[in-house]
Coordinates of C-alpha atoms and ligand atoms in Angstrom, one line a residue:
M608 CA -42.2 -6.8 23.8
M609 CA -41.7 -3.6 22.1
E610 CA -40.5 -3.8 18.5
L611 CA -36.8 -3.9 19.3
L612 CA -34.6 -5.2 16.5
P613 CA -32.4 -7.3 17.0
R614 CA -34.3 -8.9 19.9
P615 CA -32.5 -8.2 23.4
T616 CA -31.7 -11.2 25.7
S617 CA -34.1 -10.0 28.4
Y618 CA -36.7 -7.5 28.5
R619 CA -39.0 -6.6 31.3
E620 CA -41.8 -4.1 31.4
G621 CA -41.2 -1.9 34.4
G622 CA -43.2 0.7 36.2
P623 CA -43.9 4.2 35.1
G624 CA -41.4 5.4 32.4
A625 CA -39.5 8.5 31.8
E626 CA -40.1 11.7 29.9
L627 CA -37.6 13.4 27.7
S628 CA -38.1 17.1 26.5
D629 CA -36.3 20.3 25.2
G630 CA -33.4 21.0 27.5
M631 CA -32.9 17.4 28.6
V632 CA -29.4 16.2 29.7
I633 CA -27.2 13.2 28.9
S634 CA -25.2 12.8 31.9
A635 CA -22.0 10.7 31.0
D636 CA -18.9 9.6 32.6
S637 CA -15.7 10.2 30.6
A638 CA -15.6 6.8 29.0
S639 CA -19.1 7.3 27.6
S640 CA -18.5 10.9 26.3
G641 CA -18.0 9.9 22.7
V642 CA -21.2 8.0 22.9
A643 CA -23.1 10.9 24.5
D644 CA -21.9 13.1 21.9
L645 CA -23.3 11.0 19.0
L646 CA -26.6 10.3 20.8
A647 CA -26.9 14.1 21.6
S648 CA -26.3 15.0 17.9
E649 CA -28.9 12.4 16.6
L650 CA -31.7 13.6 19.2
R651 CA -30.9 17.2 18.6
A652 CA -31.2 16.7 14.8
A653 CA -34.5 14.7 15.1
T654 CA -36.3 17.0 17.7
G655 CA -34.8 20.4 17.3
W656 CA -34.4 20.6 21.1
Q657 CA -31.5 21.7 23.1
V658 CA -29.8 18.4 24.4
N659 CA -26.9 19.1 27.1
I660 CA -24.3 16.9 27.9
A661 CA -23.0 16.9 31.5
G662 CA -20.8 14.9 33.7
P663 CA -21.7 12.1 36.0
G664 CA -24.4 12.6 38.7
A665 CA -26.2 15.4 36.9
D666 CA -29.7 16.0 37.1
S667 CA -32.5 17.7 34.9
A668 CA -36.0 18.5 35.2
N669 CA -36.5 18.1 31.4
G670 CA -35.3 14.4 31.1
L671 CA -32.3 12.6 31.9
I672 CA -30.1 9.8 30.1
R673 CA -27.4 8.5 32.2
L674 CA -24.4 6.7 30.6
E675 CA -22.0 4.8 32.4
V676 CA -19.2 2.3 31.9
R677 CA -19.0 0.1 34.9
G678 CA -16.6 -3.1 34.9
N679 CA -18.9 -5.5 36.9
L680 CA -22.3 -6.0 35.6
G681 CA -22.8 -9.2 37.5
D682 CA -25.0 -11.9 35.9
L683 CA -25.3 -10.0 32.5
G684 CA -24.1 -12.5 30.0
P685 CA -20.8 -14.5 29.3
G686 CA -18.2 -11.9 29.1
T687 CA -16.6 -9.9 32.0
G688 CA -15.8 -6.9 30.0
D689 CA -12.2 -7.0 31.0
R690 CA -11.0 -6.6 27.5
A691 CA -11.9 -3.0 27.8
A692 CA -8.4 -2.0 28.8
D693 CA -6.6 -3.5 25.9
G694 CA -8.3 -1.8 23.0
P695 CA -11.5 -2.5 20.8
A696 CA -13.9 -4.7 22.4
F697 CA -14.5 -6.7 19.1
P698 CA -14.9 -9.4 18.9
D699 CA -15.6 -10.3 22.6
P700 CA -19.3 -10.5 23.0
G701 CA -18.9 -10.3 26.7
A702 CA -17.7 -6.7 26.3
E703 CA -20.6 -5.6 24.3
K704 CA -23.4 -6.2 26.7
Y705 CA -25.4 -3.6 28.5
R706 CA -28.2 -3.1 30.8
L707 CA -30.8 -0.4 30.1
T708 CA -33.4 0.7 32.7
V709 CA -36.1 3.3 32.2
T710 CA -37.8 4.5 35.4
E711 CA -39.4 7.8 36.4
A712 CA -35.9 9.0 37.4
G713 CA -34.8 8.7 33.8
V714 CA -33.1 6.5 31.4
E715 CA -30.0 4.7 32.6
I716 CA -27.5 2.8 30.2
V717 CA -24.6 0.7 32.0
A718 CA -22.1 -1.4 30.4
P719 CA -18.6 -2.7 30.8
T720 CA -17.2 -0.9 27.8
P721 CA -18.2 2.2 25.5
A722 CA -19.4 -0.4 22.9
G723 CA -21.8 -1.7 25.4
V724 CA -23.2 1.8 26.2
F725 CA -23.5 2.5 22.5
Y726 CA -25.5 -0.6 21.9
G727 CA -27.6 0.5 24.8
T728 CA -28.2 3.9 22.9
R729 CA -29.1 1.9 19.7
T730 CA -31.8 0.1 21.8
L731 CA -32.8 3.4 23.4
R732 CA -33.4 4.9 19.9
Q733 CA -35.8 2.0 19.1
L734 CA -37.8 2.8 22.3
L735 CA -38.6 6.3 20.8
P736 CA -40.9 7.2 18.0
A737 CA -39.7 6.0 14.5
D738 CA -39.8 9.7 13.6
L739 CA -36.9 10.3 15.8
F740 CA -34.7 8.6 13.2
R741 CA -35.2 11.6 10.8
S742 CA -32.5 14.1 10.3
A743 CA -34.7 17.1 11.2
P744 CA -37.9 17.3 13.1
S745 CA -41.0 16.3 10.8
T746 CA -43.4 17.6 13.5
A747 CA -43.1 20.0 16.6
R748 CA -42.5 17.9 19.8
T749 CA -42.5 19.3 23.2
A750 CA -41.7 15.9 24.9
V751 CA -41.4 12.1 24.4
A752 CA -42.5 9.6 26.6
V753 CA -40.1 6.4 27.1
E754 CA -41.9 3.4 28.6
G755 CA -40.7 1.8 31.8
V756 CA -38.3 -1.2 30.9
E757 CA -35.5 -3.2 32.1
I758 CA -33.3 -4.7 29.4
S759 CA -30.3 -6.8 29.8
D760 CA -28.7 -7.6 26.4
A761 CA -25.5 -9.3 25.2
P762 CA -24.8 -10.5 21.7
R763 CA -24.5 -14.2 20.8
F764 CA -21.6 -13.6 18.5
G765 CA -18.8 -11.1 18.7
W766 CA -18.3 -10.9 14.8
R767 CA -21.6 -9.6 13.1
G768 CA -20.6 -8.6 9.6
I769 CA -22.0 -7.0 6.6
G770 CA -20.0 -7.1 3.2
L771 CA -20.0 -4.7 0.4
D772 CA -18.4 -5.3 -3.0
L773 CA -16.9 -2.2 -4.4
S774 CA -15.1 -3.6 -7.2
R775 CA -17.7 -4.9 -9.5
H776 CA -19.4 -1.6 -9.1
F777 CA -18.0 1.4 -7.3
F778 CA -20.3 3.1 -4.7
P779 CA -19.8 6.7 -3.3
K780 CA -18.4 7.3 0.0
D781 CA -21.6 8.9 1.3
F782 CA -23.4 5.4 0.8
V783 CA -20.6 3.6 2.7
L784 CA -21.1 6.0 5.6
K785 CA -24.7 5.4 5.4
L786 CA -24.1 1.8 5.5
V787 CA -22.0 2.2 8.7
D788 CA -25.0 3.9 10.2
L789 CA -27.4 1.3 9.2
A790 CA -25.2 -1.5 10.2
S791 CA -24.6 -0.1 13.8
L792 CA -28.2 0.6 14.1
H793 CA -28.6 -3.2 13.7
K794 CA -25.8 -3.8 16.2
L795 CA -23.6 -5.1 13.3
N796 CA -19.8 -4.6 14.1
V797 CA -17.8 -5.6 10.9
L798 CA -18.0 -3.7 7.7
H799 CA -16.1 -5.9 5.1
L800 CA -15.1 -4.0 2.0
H801 CA -14.1 -6.0 -1.0
L802 CA -11.8 -3.4 -2.5
T803 CA -10.0 -5.2 -5.2
D804 CA -11.1 -7.8 -7.9
D805 CA -10.5 -8.5 -11.7
Q806 CA -13.1 -5.7 -12.6
G807 CA -11.6 -2.8 -10.6
W808 CA -9.1 -1.9 -7.9
R809 CA -10.8 0.6 -5.4
A810 CA -8.0 1.6 -2.9
Q811 CA -5.2 4.1 -3.4
I812 CA -1.8 2.7 -2.8
D813 CA 1.1 5.0 -2.9
G814 CA 3.8 2.6 -3.9
Y815 CA 1.7 1.4 -7.1
P816 CA 0.0 4.5 -8.5
R817 CA -1.2 2.6 -11.7
L818 CA -3.5 0.4 -9.5
T819 CA -5.8 3.4 -9.5
E820 CA -4.7 5.3 -12.5
V821 CA -5.4 2.0 -14.6
G822 CA -6.8 -0.5 -12.5
A823 CA -9.8 1.5 -11.2
W824 CA -11.4 2.0 -14.6
R825 CA -12.9 -0.4 -17.0
R826 CA -14.1 0.1 -20.4
E827 CA -17.6 -1.4 -20.1
S828 CA -19.6 -3.9 -18.1
P829 CA -22.1 -6.7 -18.9
A830 CA -25.7 -5.6 -20.0
G831 CA -28.4 -7.8 -18.7
H832 CA -27.4 -11.1 -17.2
Y833 CA -24.0 -12.0 -18.0
T834 CA -25.2 -15.4 -19.7
E835 CA -26.7 -13.2 -22.5
G836 CA -23.0 -12.0 -23.5
R837 CA -24.2 -8.3 -24.2
K838 CA -22.0 -5.1 -23.0
D839 CA -23.2 -1.7 -22.1
G840 CA -20.4 0.2 -23.8
T841 CA -20.2 2.5 -20.8
P842 CA -17.1 3.1 -18.8
H843 CA -17.3 2.6 -15.0
G844 CA -14.8 3.1 -12.2
G845 CA -13.8 5.0 -9.1
F846 CA -11.6 4.6 -6.0
F847 CA -11.1 5.8 -2.5
T848 CA -8.1 7.8 -1.6
K849 CA -6.3 7.1 1.6
A850 CA -7.9 10.1 3.2
D851 CA -11.3 8.6 2.0
L852 CA -10.5 5.4 3.7
A853 CA -9.2 6.9 6.8
E854 CA -12.4 8.8 7.0
I855 CA -14.5 5.7 6.5
V856 CA -12.6 4.0 9.1
A857 CA -12.8 6.9 11.8
Y858 CA -16.6 7.2 11.0
A859 CA -17.0 3.4 11.7
A860 CA -15.0 3.4 14.8
R861 CA -17.1 6.0 16.4
R862 CA -19.9 3.6 15.7
F863 CA -18.0 0.7 17.1
V864 CA -17.8 -0.9 13.5
T865 CA -14.4 -2.4 12.4
V866 CA -13.7 -2.0 8.8
L867 CA -12.3 -5.3 7.4
P868 CA -10.4 -4.6 4.2
E869 CA -10.2 -7.2 1.6
I870 CA -7.4 -7.3 -1.0
D871 CA -8.3 -10.5 -3.0
M872 CA -5.2 -12.5 -3.7
P873 CA -3.7 -14.4 -5.5
G874 CA -6.7 -14.9 -8.0
H875 CA -9.4 -12.1 -8.7
M876 CA -6.3 -9.9 -9.5
Q877 CA -6.9 -9.0 -13.2
A878 CA -7.3 -5.2 -12.5
A879 CA -3.7 -5.3 -10.7
I880 CA -2.2 -7.4 -13.6
A881 CA -3.7 -4.9 -16.1
S882 CA -2.0 -2.1 -14.1
Y883 CA 1.4 -4.0 -13.8
P884 CA 1.5 -7.0 -16.6
E885 CA 4.8 -8.1 -14.9
L886 CA 2.4 -9.5 -12.2
G887 CA 0.9 -12.0 -14.3
N888 CA 2.1 -15.2 -15.8
T889 CA 2.1 -14.2 -19.5
G890 CA 3.4 -10.6 -19.8
E891 CA 0.4 -9.9 -21.9
Q892 CA -1.0 -6.4 -21.6
L893 CA -4.7 -7.2 -20.1
E894 CA -7.4 -4.8 -19.6
V895 CA -9.4 -4.6 -16.5
L896 CA -12.1 -7.3 -17.0
T897 CA -15.3 -6.2 -18.4
N898 CA -17.1 -9.6 -17.8
W899 CA -18.5 -11.0 -14.4
G900 CA -17.0 -14.5 -13.5
I901 CA -13.7 -15.8 -12.7
S902 CA -10.7 -14.8 -14.5
E903 CA -7.9 -17.2 -15.4
H904 CA -5.3 -14.4 -15.2
V905 CA -3.9 -14.7 -11.7
L906 CA -0.6 -13.4 -10.0
N907 CA 2.6 -15.2 -10.8
L908 CA 3.8 -16.1 -7.4
E909 CA 7.6 -15.0 -8.0
E910 CA 9.4 -12.7 -5.8
N911 CA 8.1 -9.5 -7.5
A912 CA 4.6 -10.4 -7.0
V913 CA 5.0 -11.5 -3.5
R914 CA 6.8 -8.2 -2.8
F915 CA 3.8 -6.2 -4.5
C916 CA 1.4 -8.1 -2.2
T917 CA 3.5 -7.5 0.8
D918 CA 3.9 -3.7 0.0
V919 CA 0.1 -3.5 -0.7
L920 CA -0.9 -5.3 2.6
E921 CA 1.6 -2.9 4.6
E922 CA 0.0 0.2 3.0
I923 CA -3.4 -1.3 3.8
M924 CA -2.7 -2.1 7.3
E925 CA -1.4 1.5 8.0
V926 CA -5.0 2.7 6.9
F927 CA -7.1 0.0 8.4
P928 CA -6.1 -0.4 12.1
G929 CA -8.5 -3.3 12.8
R930 CA -7.3 -6.6 14.2
Y931 CA -8.1 -8.4 10.8
V932 CA -6.9 -8.2 7.2
H933 CA -8.7 -10.2 4.6
I934 CA -6.6 -11.6 1.7
G935 CA -9.4 -13.4 -0.3
G936 CA -8.0 -16.5 -1.4
D937 CA -11.2 -17.6 -3.2
E938 CA -11.6 -19.2 -6.8
C939 CA -7.9 -19.2 -7.8
P940 CA -7.7 -21.2 -11.0
T941 CA -4.3 -22.8 -11.3
T942 CA -4.6 -23.1 -15.3
E943 CA -1.9 -20.5 -16.0
W944 CA 0.5 -21.8 -13.4
E945 CA 0.1 -25.5 -14.9
S946 CA 1.2 -24.1 -18.4
S947 CA 3.8 -21.6 -17.2
P948 CA 7.4 -23.1 -17.3
R949 CA 8.2 -20.4 -14.7
A950 CA 5.6 -21.4 -12.2
R951 CA 6.9 -25.1 -12.5
Q952 CA 10.4 -23.9 -11.9
L953 CA 9.2 -22.0 -8.9
C954 CA 7.5 -25.1 -7.5
E955 CA 10.7 -27.0 -8.0
R956 CA 12.9 -24.3 -6.2
L957 CA 10.2 -24.3 -3.3
G958 CA 10.2 -28.1 -3.1
L959 CA 6.4 -28.3 -3.9
A960 CA 4.7 -31.3 -5.5
G961 CA 3.0 -28.9 -8.3
P962 CA 1.1 -25.8 -8.9
Q963 CA -1.8 -26.9 -6.7
E964 CA 0.4 -26.3 -3.6
L965 CA 1.3 -22.7 -4.6
Q966 CA -1.5 -21.0 -3.1
G967 CA -1.0 -22.7 0.4
W968 CA 2.6 -21.7 0.2
F969 CA 1.7 -18.1 -0.8
T970 CA -1.0 -17.8 1.9
A971 CA 1.7 -18.8 4.5
R972 CA 3.8 -16.1 3.3
M973 CA 1.1 -13.5 3.6
S974 CA 0.2 -14.6 6.9
E975 CA 3.8 -13.8 8.1
V976 CA 3.5 -10.3 6.6
I977 CA 0.1 -9.9 8.5
S978 CA 1.2 -11.4 11.8
A979 CA 4.5 -9.3 11.9
K980 CA 2.1 -6.3 12.5
G981 CA 0.3 -8.3 15.1
R982 CA -2.8 -8.8 12.9
R983 CA -4.8 -11.7 12.0
L984 CA -5.3 -13.0 8.4
V985 CA -8.9 -13.6 7.0
G986 CA -9.5 -15.8 4.0
W987 CA -12.4 -17.3 2.2
N988 CA -13.0 -20.9 2.8
E989 CA -10.8 -22.2 0.0
I990 CA -7.8 -21.3 2.3
V991 CA -8.7 -24.4 4.2
D992 CA -7.8 -26.6 1.4
A993 CA -4.6 -24.9 1.0
D994 CA -3.3 -25.1 4.5
A995 CA -4.8 -22.3 6.1
P996 CA -2.1 -20.7 8.6
P997 CA -2.6 -21.1 12.4
G998 CA -4.4 -18.1 13.7
S999 CA -6.4 -17.2 10.6
V1000 CA -10.0 -16.6 10.4
I1001 CA -12.1 -18.5 7.8
L1002 CA -15.0 -16.8 6.2
C1003 CA -17.2 -19.7 4.9
W1004 CA -19.4 -19.0 1.9
E1005 CA -19.2 -21.6 -0.8
G1006 CA -22.0 -24.3 -1.2
K1007 CA -21.7 -27.4 0.9
N1008 CA -17.8 -26.6 1.2
A1009 CA -18.7 -23.7 3.4
W1010 CA -20.1 -26.1 6.1
R1011 CA -17.4 -28.8 5.6
A1012 CA -14.5 -26.2 5.6
A1013 CA -16.1 -24.6 8.6
V1014 CA -15.9 -28.0 10.5
E1015 CA -12.5 -28.7 9.4
A1016 CA -11.2 -25.4 10.3
A1017 CA -12.9 -25.3 13.8
R1018 CA -11.3 -28.8 14.4
A1019 CA -7.9 -27.4 13.5
G1020 CA -8.2 -24.7 16.0
L1021 CA -9.2 -21.8 13.6
E1022 CA -11.9 -19.5 14.0
V1023 CA -14.9 -19.4 11.5
V1024 CA -17.3 -16.8 10.6
M1025 CA -20.4 -18.3 8.7
A1026 CA -21.5 -16.5 5.3
P1027 CA -23.1 -19.4 3.4
E1028 CA -24.5 -18.5 0.2
P1029 CA -28.2 -19.7 0.3
W1030 CA -28.7 -17.5 3.5
C1031 CA -26.1 -14.6 3.2
Y1032 CA -25.7 -13.8 -0.4
F1033 CA -27.8 -10.7 -0.9
D1034 CA -27.1 -10.5 -4.5
W1035 CA -29.5 -13.2 -5.0
A1036 CA -32.9 -12.0 -5.6
Y1037 CA -35.6 -12.1 -2.6
S1038 CA -37.9 -14.1 -4.9
D1039 CA -38.9 -15.7 -8.2
D1040 CA -41.4 -13.0 -8.7
P1041 CA -40.7 -11.5 -12.2
R1042 CA -41.1 -8.0 -10.7
E1043 CA -37.8 -8.5 -8.9
P1044 CA -34.9 -6.4 -10.3
L1045 CA -32.3 -8.5 -12.4
A1046 CA -30.0 -10.6 -10.1
I1047 CA -27.5 -13.0 -10.3
R1048 CA -29.8 -15.8 -9.4
S1049 CA -32.8 -16.5 -7.1
A1050 CA -33.9 -16.6 -4.4
I1051 CA -33.2 -15.8 -0.6
S1052 CA -36.1 -14.5 1.2
V1053 CA -36.0 -12.6 4.6
E1054 CA -37.3 -15.8 6.3
Q1055 CA -34.6 -17.8 4.7
V1056 CA -32.0 -15.4 6.0
Y1057 CA -33.5 -15.8 9.5
S1058 CA -33.4 -19.4 9.5
L1059 CA -29.6 -19.4 9.4
E1060 CA -28.0 -21.4 12.3
P1061 CA -24.3 -20.4 12.0
V1062 CA -22.9 -23.5 14.1
P1063 CA -22.7 -26.4 11.9
D1064 CA -24.8 -29.3 13.0
D1065 CA -22.0 -31.7 12.9
L1066 CA -19.5 -29.7 14.8
E1067 CA -18.8 -31.0 18.3
K1068 CA -20.3 -28.9 21.0
D1069 CA -17.1 -28.1 22.7
L1070 CA -15.7 -26.6 19.4
A1071 CA -18.8 -24.5 18.9
H1072 CA -17.1 -21.3 20.5
R1073 CA -14.9 -21.4 17.4
V1074 CA -17.7 -20.1 15.2
I1075 CA -17.3 -16.5 16.1
G1076 CA -20.0 -14.9 13.9
A1077 CA -22.1 -14.6 10.8
Q1078 CA -22.0 -12.2 7.9
C1079 CA -24.0 -11.3 4.8
Q1080 CA -22.5 -10.1 1.7
L1081 CA -23.6 -7.9 -1.2
W1082 CA -21.7 -8.8 -4.4
S1083 CA -22.3 -6.0 -6.9
E1084 CA -22.3 -7.5 -10.5
Y1085 CA -25.9 -6.6 -10.8
V1086 CA -26.1 -3.6 -8.3
A1087 CA -24.9 -0.3 -9.6
T1088 CA -26.6 2.2 -7.4
P1089 CA -26.9 2.8 -3.7
Q1090 CA -30.8 2.7 -3.9
H1091 CA -30.5 -0.8 -5.4
A1092 CA -28.0 -1.8 -2.9
E1093 CA -30.3 -0.6 -0.2
Y1094 CA -33.1 -2.8 -1.6
M1095 CA -30.9 -5.9 -1.7
Y1096 CA -29.6 -5.4 1.9
F1097 CA -32.8 -4.3 3.7
P1098 CA -34.7 -5.9 5.1
R1099 CA -32.7 -9.0 4.7
A1100 CA -29.8 -7.4 6.9
C1101 CA -32.3 -7.0 9.7
A1102 CA -32.8 -10.8 9.8
L1103 CA -29.1 -11.3 9.7
A1104 CA -28.2 -9.1 12.5
E1105 CA -30.9 -10.9 14.7
V1106 CA -29.2 -14.3 13.8
A1107 CA -25.8 -12.8 14.7
W1108 CA -26.8 -10.9 17.8
S1109 CA -29.8 -12.7 19.4
G1110 CA -29.6 -16.2 20.9
R1111 CA -31.2 -19.4 19.3
D1112 CA -34.3 -18.6 21.4
R1113 CA -36.3 -16.5 18.7
S1114 CA -39.0 -17.0 16.4
W1115 CA -39.9 -15.9 12.9
E1116 CA -43.5 -14.9 13.8
D1117 CA -42.1 -12.7 16.6
F1118 CA -39.4 -11.3 14.3
E1119 CA -41.9 -10.6 11.5
R1120 CA -44.1 -8.5 13.8
R1121 CA -41.1 -6.6 15.1
L1122 CA -39.9 -6.1 11.6
S1123 CA -43.1 -4.6 10.4
A1124 CA -42.7 -1.9 13.0
H1125 CA -38.8 -1.6 12.3
L1126 CA -39.5 -0.8 8.6
A1127 CA -41.0 2.6 9.9
R1128 CA -37.5 3.4 11.3
L1129 CA -35.9 2.5 8.0
G1130 CA -38.5 4.7 6.2
A1131 CA -37.6 7.7 8.4
L1132 CA -33.9 7.0 7.6
G1133 CA -34.6 7.2 3.9
V1134 CA -33.8 3.6 3.3
N1135 CA -35.1 2.2 0.0
Y1136 CA -36.1 -1.2 1.5
R1137 CA -38.0 -3.9 -0.1
P1138 CA -41.6 -4.0 1.2
L1139 CA -42.4 -7.5 2.8
D1140 CA -45.0 -8.4 0.1
G1141 CA -42.7 -7.4 -2.8
P1142 CA -41.0 -4.6 -4.8
N1143 CA -43.1 -1.5 -5.1
P1144 CA -43.8 -0.1 -8.5
G1145 CA -40.8 2.3 -8.4
Q1146 CA -38.6 -0.8 -7.6
A1147 CA -39.9 -3.4 -9.9
R1148 CA -37.2 -4.3 -12.7
T1149 CA -35.9 -0.7 -12.2
W1150 CA -32.3 -1.4 -12.3
A1151 CA -32.0 -4.1 -14.7
T1152 CA -29.6 -2.8 -17.2
P1153 CA -31.1 -2.6 -20.7
Ligands
LIG1421 C1 -18.5 -15.8 -5.7 S1 -18.0 -15.0 -2.7 C2 -17.6 -14.9 -5.3 C3 -17.6 -13.5 -5.8 C4 -18.9 -13.3 -6.6 C5 -20.1 -14.0 -5.9 C6 -21.2 -13.8 -6.7 C7 -16.7 -15.1 -3.3 C8 -15.6 -15.5 -2.2 N1 -16.4 -15.2 -4.6 O1 -16.5 -13.2 -6.4 O2 -19.1 -11.9 -6.6 O3 -19.7 -15.4 -6.1 O4 -22.5 -14.3 -6.0

């Protein structure tokens, strides 16, 4: 098999292949025209050729790529594609399948939805030389041969996620857009943006301007590992305006990536409490947290704080049209609630046994806000222990609890996405090699990521479909630059992509062989990936803060 990554469901070598050259034509039906535009601009950039777009039935002496959305693909995987009519394919894996055929007559990509056609074009790009991933020609080419193949492909999971923490360090918009490109190249379809936390608020909210005037900036950050207790004395911050966020969403949508916004509540809220002290439990003027770790300063859950969260979520849902809205829910200490007379009174008024029941009550309220807009709530696995509302999706991350919560949630009729730490936490170092840049801890190798089986062993077979995907996370306490982020993601994200897209029938040896070739593509795209045998001298220890 060619070096395709992620591995397609089926791949057959065909007869003679096709040739593409200057003046080639992409013939597309109207449903595929957006994908045709994108592919044409990528091919034009990399080759310098004229690439024409024509309607269905066009022909060309200079090479032809035909794109077509066709409802019935017969035996091509589980779904029928009948979701196409009611909006985004996500997360119906059946709607994302495609068939790619290369013969002397040209390249043909047929799929039940535009998303499927798009994934066919991602595979096609991998059938072309790695140099064609560049943004301008590196060498003059008159023609490119495409081998004869027949590929039928469909994802195993509908939710194939990649997460970025923008709070601990803010990243420029250009990097987020590049990450969308890289995600979609690997057929990942969810970009989870962790937009708020104790250490910084990153999304403009019209009703609460201080969130970005105050909450987006912190005085300083830890230097070195946080256990050393040193500080760098350097202010850090930034935020995205609504227009920035809308641009990211639109850029991602064009590449069939849904952006999942996370507003972490009711813990991990110190940046908001620093902006509006009345949201906290003590009234004290806090600063945006300059440490890593978990803050004990959490929201009070009185009416004004509930109103605040409602308003924020409503503004967020206007900017992010996707089906899912993430409200965090992780690591919420109850210390302040326990010592607050007002929190105890609130419990009494609500008829709750004590502060430990507050989070569940609050999550249910937020679920009403989200479902009133026809959306679905996503939360970290902690919300399973706080009566996760019906219809919510559980992102399972935390040690053994990730697996326990996944099983409990699936049995309770909820859907589950697996992002368990020892496979999916790309803030961990790749290895114990002392040359690795400073990281929160070690170690998750590419092979370790690849070994993830997202469906828990002890989950009943007939509930396996409740596991709808897998996701990797980059927490950014120790990652302050795009270059470093690329290093932490790649090539581990390549392995995660194959876990989420390809079936169980895959092998590390075969993946490793394909990955070696795939790295040339990442190189052509200018990705600062980690070489398989360890950091290069320019990467080794480079980003450790002094
Ligand atoms: C736990 S993952 C967190 C994050 C940290 C991460 C560091 C999760 C829901 N909470 O806030 O950044 O560990 O690995």
